[in-house]
PDB file of C-alpha atoms in Angstrom:
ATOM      1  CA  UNK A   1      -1.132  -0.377  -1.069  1.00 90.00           C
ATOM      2  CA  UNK A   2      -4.809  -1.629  -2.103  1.00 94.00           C
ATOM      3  CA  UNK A   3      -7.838   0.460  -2.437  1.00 93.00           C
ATOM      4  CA  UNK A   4      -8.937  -1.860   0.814  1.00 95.00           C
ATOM      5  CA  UNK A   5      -5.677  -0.891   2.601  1.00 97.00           C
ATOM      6  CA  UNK A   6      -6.131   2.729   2.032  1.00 97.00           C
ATOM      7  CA  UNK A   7      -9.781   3.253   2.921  1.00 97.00           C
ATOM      8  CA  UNK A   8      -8.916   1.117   6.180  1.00 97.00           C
ATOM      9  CA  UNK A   9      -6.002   3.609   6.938  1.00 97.00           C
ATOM     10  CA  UNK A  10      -7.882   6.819   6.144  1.00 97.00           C
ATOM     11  CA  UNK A  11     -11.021   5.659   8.192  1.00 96.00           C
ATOM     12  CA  UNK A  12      -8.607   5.078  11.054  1.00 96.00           C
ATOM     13  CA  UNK A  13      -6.742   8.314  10.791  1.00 94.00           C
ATOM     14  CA  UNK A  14      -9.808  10.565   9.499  1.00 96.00           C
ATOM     15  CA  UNK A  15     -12.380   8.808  12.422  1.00 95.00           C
ATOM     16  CA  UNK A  16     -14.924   8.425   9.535  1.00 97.00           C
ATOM     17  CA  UNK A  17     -16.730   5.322   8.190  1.00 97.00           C
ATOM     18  CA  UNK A  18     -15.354   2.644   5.955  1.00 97.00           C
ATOM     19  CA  UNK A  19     -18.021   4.061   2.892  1.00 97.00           C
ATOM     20  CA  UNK A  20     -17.010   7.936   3.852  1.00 97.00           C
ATOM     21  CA  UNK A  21     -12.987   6.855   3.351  1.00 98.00           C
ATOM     22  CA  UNK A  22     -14.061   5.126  -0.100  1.00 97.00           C
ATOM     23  CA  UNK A  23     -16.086   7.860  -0.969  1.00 97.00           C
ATOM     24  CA  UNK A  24     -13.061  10.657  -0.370  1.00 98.00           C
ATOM     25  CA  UNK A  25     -10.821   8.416  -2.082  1.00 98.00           C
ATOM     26  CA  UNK A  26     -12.936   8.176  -4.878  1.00 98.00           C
ATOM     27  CA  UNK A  27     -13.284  11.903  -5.204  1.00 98.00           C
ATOM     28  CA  UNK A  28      -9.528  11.910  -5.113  1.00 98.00           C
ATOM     29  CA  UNK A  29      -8.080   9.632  -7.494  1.00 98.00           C
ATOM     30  CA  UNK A  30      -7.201   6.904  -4.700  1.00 97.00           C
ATOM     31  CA  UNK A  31      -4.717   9.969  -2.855  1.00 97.00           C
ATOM     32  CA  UNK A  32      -4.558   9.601   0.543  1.00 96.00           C
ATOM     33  CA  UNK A  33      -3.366  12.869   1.094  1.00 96.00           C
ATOM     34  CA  UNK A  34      -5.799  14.708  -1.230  1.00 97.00           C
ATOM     35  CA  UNK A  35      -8.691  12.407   0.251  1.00 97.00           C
ATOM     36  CA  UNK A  36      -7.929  13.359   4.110  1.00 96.00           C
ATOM     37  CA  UNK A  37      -8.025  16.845   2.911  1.00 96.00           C
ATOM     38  CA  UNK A  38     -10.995  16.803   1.027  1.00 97.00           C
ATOM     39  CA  UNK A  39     -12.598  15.142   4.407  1.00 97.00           C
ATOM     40  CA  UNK A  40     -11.725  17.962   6.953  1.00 95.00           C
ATOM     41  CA  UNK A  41     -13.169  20.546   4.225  1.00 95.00           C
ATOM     42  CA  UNK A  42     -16.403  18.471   4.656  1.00 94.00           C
ATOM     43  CA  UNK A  43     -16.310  18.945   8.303  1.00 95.00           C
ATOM     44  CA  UNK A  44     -16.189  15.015   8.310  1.00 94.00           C
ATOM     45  CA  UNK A  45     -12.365  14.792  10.200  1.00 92.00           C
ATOM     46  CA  UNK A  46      -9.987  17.336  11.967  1.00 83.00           C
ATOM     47  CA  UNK A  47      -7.068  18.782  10.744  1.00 77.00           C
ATOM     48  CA  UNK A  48      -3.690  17.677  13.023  1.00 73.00           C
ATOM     49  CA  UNK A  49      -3.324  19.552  16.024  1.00 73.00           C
ATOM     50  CA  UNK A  50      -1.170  22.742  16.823  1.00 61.00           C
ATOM     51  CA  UNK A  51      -1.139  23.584  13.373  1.00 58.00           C
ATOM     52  CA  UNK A  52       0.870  20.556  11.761  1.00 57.00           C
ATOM     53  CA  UNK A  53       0.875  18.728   8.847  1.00 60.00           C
ATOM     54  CA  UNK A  54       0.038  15.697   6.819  1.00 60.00           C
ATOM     55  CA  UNK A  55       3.080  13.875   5.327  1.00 61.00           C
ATOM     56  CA  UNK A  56       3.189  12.508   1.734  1.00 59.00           C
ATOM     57  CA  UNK A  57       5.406   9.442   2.881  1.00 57.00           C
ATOM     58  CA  UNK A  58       4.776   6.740   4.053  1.00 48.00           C
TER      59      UNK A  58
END
């Protein structure tokens, strides 16, 4: 996956702007994972519902 794919997926999944999803992934060495995180911390995206999780697959 491109650095164009994964800002497009995290803005989509996050409900933050294409720079905000660039910015996060900057901060976090291109991980999605790391970079959704870092974005709820920032109040900028909420964490999944009914306390689950984020997946590293896939």
């Amino acid at each position: 996956m491109d650095d164009f794919e994964k800002a497009e997926k995290l803005k989509e999944k996050a409900g933050v702007t294409y720079e905000e999803a660039r910015e996060a992934l900057k901060m976090n060495d291109g991980n999605l994972l790391d970079a959704m995180i870092y974005l709820e911390k920032q109040g900028k995206a909420q964490a999944p519902e009914q306390g689950g999780s984020y997946s590293r697959s896939g």
